[in-house]
PDB file of C-alpha atoms in Angstrom:
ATOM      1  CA  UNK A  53     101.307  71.552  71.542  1.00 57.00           C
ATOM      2  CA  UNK A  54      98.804  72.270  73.749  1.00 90.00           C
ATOM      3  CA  UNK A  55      98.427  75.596  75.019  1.00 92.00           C
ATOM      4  CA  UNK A  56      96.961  74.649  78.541  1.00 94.00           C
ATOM      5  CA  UNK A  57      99.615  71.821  79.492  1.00 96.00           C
ATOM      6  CA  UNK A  58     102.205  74.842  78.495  1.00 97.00           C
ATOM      7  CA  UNK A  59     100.955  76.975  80.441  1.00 96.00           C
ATOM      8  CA  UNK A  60     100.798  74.701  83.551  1.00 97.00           C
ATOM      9  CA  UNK A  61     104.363  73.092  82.835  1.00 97.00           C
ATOM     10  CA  UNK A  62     104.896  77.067  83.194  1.00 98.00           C
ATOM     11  CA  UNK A  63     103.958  77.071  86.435  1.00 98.00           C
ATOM     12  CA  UNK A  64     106.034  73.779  87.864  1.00 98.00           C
ATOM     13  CA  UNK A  65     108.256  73.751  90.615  1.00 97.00           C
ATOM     14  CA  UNK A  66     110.987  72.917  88.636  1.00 98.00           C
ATOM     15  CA  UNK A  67     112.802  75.769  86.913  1.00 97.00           C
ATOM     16  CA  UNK A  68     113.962  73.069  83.917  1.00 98.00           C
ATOM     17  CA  UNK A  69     110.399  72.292  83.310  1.00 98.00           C
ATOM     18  CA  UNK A  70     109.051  76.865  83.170  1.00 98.00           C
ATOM     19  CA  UNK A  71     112.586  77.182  81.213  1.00 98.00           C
ATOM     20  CA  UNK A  72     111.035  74.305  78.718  1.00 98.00           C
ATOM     21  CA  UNK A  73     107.676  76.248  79.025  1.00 98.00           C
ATOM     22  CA  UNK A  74     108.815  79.167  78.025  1.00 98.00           C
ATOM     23  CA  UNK A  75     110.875  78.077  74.951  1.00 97.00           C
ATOM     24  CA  UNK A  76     107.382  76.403  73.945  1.00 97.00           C
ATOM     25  CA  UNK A  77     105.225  79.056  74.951  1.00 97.00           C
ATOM     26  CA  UNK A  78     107.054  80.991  72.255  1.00 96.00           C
ATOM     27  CA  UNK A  79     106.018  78.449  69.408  1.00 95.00           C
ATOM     28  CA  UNK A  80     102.642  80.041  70.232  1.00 95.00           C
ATOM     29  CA  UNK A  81     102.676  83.897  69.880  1.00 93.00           C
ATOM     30  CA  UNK A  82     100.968  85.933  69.008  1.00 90.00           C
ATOM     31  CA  UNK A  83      98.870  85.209  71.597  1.00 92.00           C
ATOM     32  CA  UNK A  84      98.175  87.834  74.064  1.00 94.00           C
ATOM     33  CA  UNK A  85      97.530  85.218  76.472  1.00 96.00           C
ATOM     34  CA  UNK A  86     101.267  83.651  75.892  1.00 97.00           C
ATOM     35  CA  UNK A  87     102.666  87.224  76.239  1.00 97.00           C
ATOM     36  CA  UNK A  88     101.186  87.878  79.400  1.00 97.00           C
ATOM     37  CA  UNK A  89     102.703  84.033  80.759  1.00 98.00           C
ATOM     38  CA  UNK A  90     106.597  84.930  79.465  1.00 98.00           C
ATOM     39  CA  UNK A  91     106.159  88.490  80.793  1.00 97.00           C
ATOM     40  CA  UNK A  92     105.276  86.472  84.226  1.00 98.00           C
ATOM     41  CA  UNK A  93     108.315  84.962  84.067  1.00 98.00           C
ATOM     42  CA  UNK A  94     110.672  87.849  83.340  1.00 97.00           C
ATOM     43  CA  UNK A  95     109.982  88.044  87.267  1.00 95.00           C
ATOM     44  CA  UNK A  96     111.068  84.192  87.697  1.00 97.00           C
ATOM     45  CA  UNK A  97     113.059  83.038  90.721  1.00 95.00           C
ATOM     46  CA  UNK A  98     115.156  81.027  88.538  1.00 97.00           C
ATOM     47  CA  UNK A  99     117.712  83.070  86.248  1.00 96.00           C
ATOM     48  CA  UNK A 100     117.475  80.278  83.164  1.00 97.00           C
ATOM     49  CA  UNK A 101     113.826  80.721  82.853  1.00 98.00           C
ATOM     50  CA  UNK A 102     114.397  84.714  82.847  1.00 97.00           C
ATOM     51  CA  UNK A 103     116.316  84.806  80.419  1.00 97.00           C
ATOM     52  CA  UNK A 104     114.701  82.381  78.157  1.00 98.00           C
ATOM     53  CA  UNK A 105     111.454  84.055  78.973  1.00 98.00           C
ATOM     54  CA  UNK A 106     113.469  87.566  77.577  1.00 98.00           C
ATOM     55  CA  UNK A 107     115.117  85.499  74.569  1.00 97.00           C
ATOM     56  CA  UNK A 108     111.128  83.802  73.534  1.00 98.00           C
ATOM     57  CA  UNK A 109     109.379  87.982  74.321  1.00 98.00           C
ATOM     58  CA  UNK A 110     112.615  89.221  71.920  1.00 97.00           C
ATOM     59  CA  UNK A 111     112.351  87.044  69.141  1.00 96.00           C
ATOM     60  CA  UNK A 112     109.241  86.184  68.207  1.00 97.00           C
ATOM     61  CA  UNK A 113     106.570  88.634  70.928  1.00 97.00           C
ATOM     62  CA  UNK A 114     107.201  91.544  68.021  1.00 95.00           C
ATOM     63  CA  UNK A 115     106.368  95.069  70.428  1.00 96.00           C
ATOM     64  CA  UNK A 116     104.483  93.990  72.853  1.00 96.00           C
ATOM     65  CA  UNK A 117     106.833  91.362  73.744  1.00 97.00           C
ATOM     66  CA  UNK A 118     109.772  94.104  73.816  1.00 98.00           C
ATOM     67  CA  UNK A 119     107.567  96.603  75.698  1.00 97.00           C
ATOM     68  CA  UNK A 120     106.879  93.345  78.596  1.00 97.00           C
ATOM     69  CA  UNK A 121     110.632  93.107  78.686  1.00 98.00           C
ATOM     70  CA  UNK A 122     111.464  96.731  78.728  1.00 97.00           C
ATOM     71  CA  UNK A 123     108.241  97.709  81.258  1.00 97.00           C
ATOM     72  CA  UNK A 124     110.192  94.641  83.678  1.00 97.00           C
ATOM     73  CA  UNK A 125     113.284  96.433  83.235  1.00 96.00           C
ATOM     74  CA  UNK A 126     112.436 100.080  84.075  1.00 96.00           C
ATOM     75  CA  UNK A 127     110.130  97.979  87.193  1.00 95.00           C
ATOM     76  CA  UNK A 128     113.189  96.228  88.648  1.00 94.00           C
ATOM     77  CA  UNK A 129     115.329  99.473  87.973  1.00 90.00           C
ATOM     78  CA  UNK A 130     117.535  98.753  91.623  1.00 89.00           C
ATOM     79  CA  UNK A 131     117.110  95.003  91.688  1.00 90.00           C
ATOM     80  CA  UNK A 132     120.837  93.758  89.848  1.00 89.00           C
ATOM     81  CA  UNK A 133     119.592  90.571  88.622  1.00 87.00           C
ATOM     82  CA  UNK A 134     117.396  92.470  86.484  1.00 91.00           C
ATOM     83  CA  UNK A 135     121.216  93.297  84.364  1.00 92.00           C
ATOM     84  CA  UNK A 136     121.226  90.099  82.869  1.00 94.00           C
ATOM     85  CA  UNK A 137     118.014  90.410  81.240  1.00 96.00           C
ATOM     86  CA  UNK A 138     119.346  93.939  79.611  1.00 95.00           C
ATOM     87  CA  UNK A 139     122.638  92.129  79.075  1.00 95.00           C
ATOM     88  CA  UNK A 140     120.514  89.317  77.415  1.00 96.00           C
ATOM     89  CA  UNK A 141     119.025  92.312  75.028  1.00 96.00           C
ATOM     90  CA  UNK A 142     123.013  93.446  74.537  1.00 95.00           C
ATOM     91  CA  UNK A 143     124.134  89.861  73.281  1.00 96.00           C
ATOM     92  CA  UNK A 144     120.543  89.840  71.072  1.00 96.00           C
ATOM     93  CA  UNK A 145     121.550  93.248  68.828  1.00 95.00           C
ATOM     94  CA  UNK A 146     125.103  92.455  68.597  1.00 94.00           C
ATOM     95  CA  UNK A 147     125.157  88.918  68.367  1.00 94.00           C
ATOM     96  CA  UNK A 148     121.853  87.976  66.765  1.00 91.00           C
ATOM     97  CA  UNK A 149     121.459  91.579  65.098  1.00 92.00           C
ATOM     98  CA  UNK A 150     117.968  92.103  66.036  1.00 94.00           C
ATOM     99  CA  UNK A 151     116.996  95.317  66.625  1.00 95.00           C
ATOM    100  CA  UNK A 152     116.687  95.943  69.894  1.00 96.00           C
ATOM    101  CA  UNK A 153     117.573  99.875  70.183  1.00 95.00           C
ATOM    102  CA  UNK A 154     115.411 100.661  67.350  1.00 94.00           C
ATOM    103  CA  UNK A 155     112.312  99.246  68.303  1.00 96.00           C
ATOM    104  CA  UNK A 156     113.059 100.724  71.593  1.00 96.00           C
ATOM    105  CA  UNK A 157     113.619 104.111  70.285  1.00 94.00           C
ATOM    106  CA  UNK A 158     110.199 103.505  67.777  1.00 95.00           C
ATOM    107  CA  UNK A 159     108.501 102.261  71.522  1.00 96.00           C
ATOM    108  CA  UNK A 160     110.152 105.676  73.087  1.00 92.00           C
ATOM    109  CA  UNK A 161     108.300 108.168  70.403  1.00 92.00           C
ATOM    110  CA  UNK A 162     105.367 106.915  71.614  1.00 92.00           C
ATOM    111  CA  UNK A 163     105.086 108.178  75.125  1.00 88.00           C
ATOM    112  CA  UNK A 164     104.957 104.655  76.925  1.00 91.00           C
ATOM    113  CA  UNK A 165     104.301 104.231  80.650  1.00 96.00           C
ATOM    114  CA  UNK A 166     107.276 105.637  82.890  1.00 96.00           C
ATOM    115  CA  UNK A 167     108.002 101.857  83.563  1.00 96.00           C
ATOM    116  CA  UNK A 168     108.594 101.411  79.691  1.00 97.00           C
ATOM    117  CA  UNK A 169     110.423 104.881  79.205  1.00 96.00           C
ATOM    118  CA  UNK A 170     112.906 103.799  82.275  1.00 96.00           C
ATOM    119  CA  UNK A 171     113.566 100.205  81.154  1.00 96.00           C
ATOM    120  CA  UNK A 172     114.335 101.859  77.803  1.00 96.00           C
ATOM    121  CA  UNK A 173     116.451 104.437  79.006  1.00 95.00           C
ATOM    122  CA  UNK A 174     118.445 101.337  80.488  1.00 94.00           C
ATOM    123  CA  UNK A 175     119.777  99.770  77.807  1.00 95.00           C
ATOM    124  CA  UNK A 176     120.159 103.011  75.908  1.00 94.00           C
ATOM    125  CA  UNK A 177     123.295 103.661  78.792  1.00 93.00           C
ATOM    126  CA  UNK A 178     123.883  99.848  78.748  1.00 92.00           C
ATOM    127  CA  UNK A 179     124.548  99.738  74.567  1.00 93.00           C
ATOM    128  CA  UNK A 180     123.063 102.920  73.629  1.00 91.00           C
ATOM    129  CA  UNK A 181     126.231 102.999  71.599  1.00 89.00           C
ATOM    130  CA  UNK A 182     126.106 100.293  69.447  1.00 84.00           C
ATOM    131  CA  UNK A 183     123.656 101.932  66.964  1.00 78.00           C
ATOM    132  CA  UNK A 184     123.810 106.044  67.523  1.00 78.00           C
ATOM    133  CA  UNK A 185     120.871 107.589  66.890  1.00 76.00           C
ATOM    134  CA  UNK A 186     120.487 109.482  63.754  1.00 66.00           C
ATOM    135  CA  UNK A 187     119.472 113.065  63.750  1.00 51.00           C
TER     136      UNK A 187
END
């Protein structure tokens, strides 16, 4: 795989072809490079290449791939297509059982940017419940 023909098939005009990208682009982390790309496309016209973009940052960015996603969330804060990305997150810690909320929470202790602390704040209302908080 080579990193500059992912990167431009991340840039086509045809949403099947970024959606592809993405899912590749995530064979290459870490790569600050390839985080930067799927954090792009968090912002994607197409909802398919979203959410893969937020399913690649999830799995396999480690923080700074969670802190892209959450910094998009708490950025898009009254746009409602931004939901399905923190749904996305929702079916990922109850479904796949990664930890979502408590990297968050780890993210939230230390100070982030407002963008971060909103996006966070979120999916703490969205699924908050799922895994309390322990005093």
């Amino acid at each position: 795989m080579e990193l500059a023909r992912v990167l431009a098939d991340s840039h086509s005009a045809d949403w099947k072809v970024r959606e592809g990208a993405a899912t590749e682009l995530g064979k290459l982390l870490p790569s600050e490079q390839v985080i930067e790309r799927l954090a792009e496309l968090l912002g994607d016209d197409d909802m398919a290449v979203e959410l893969e973009a937020t399913e690649v940052l999830a799995r396999f960015g480690g923080r700074a791939g969670l802190v892209a996603i959450l910094r998009e969330l708490g950025r898009r804060i009254d746009d409602p297509d931004s939901d399905y990305i923190a749904y996305r997150l929702q079916e990922l810690q109850t479904n796949d059982r990664i930890p979502i909320l408590q990297n968050s929470r780890e993210i939230l202790i230390q100070s982030p940017s407002p963008e971060v602390s909103e996006g966070i704040n979120q999916i703490e209302q969205l699924f908050g419940y799922l895994a309390p908080k322990s005093e």
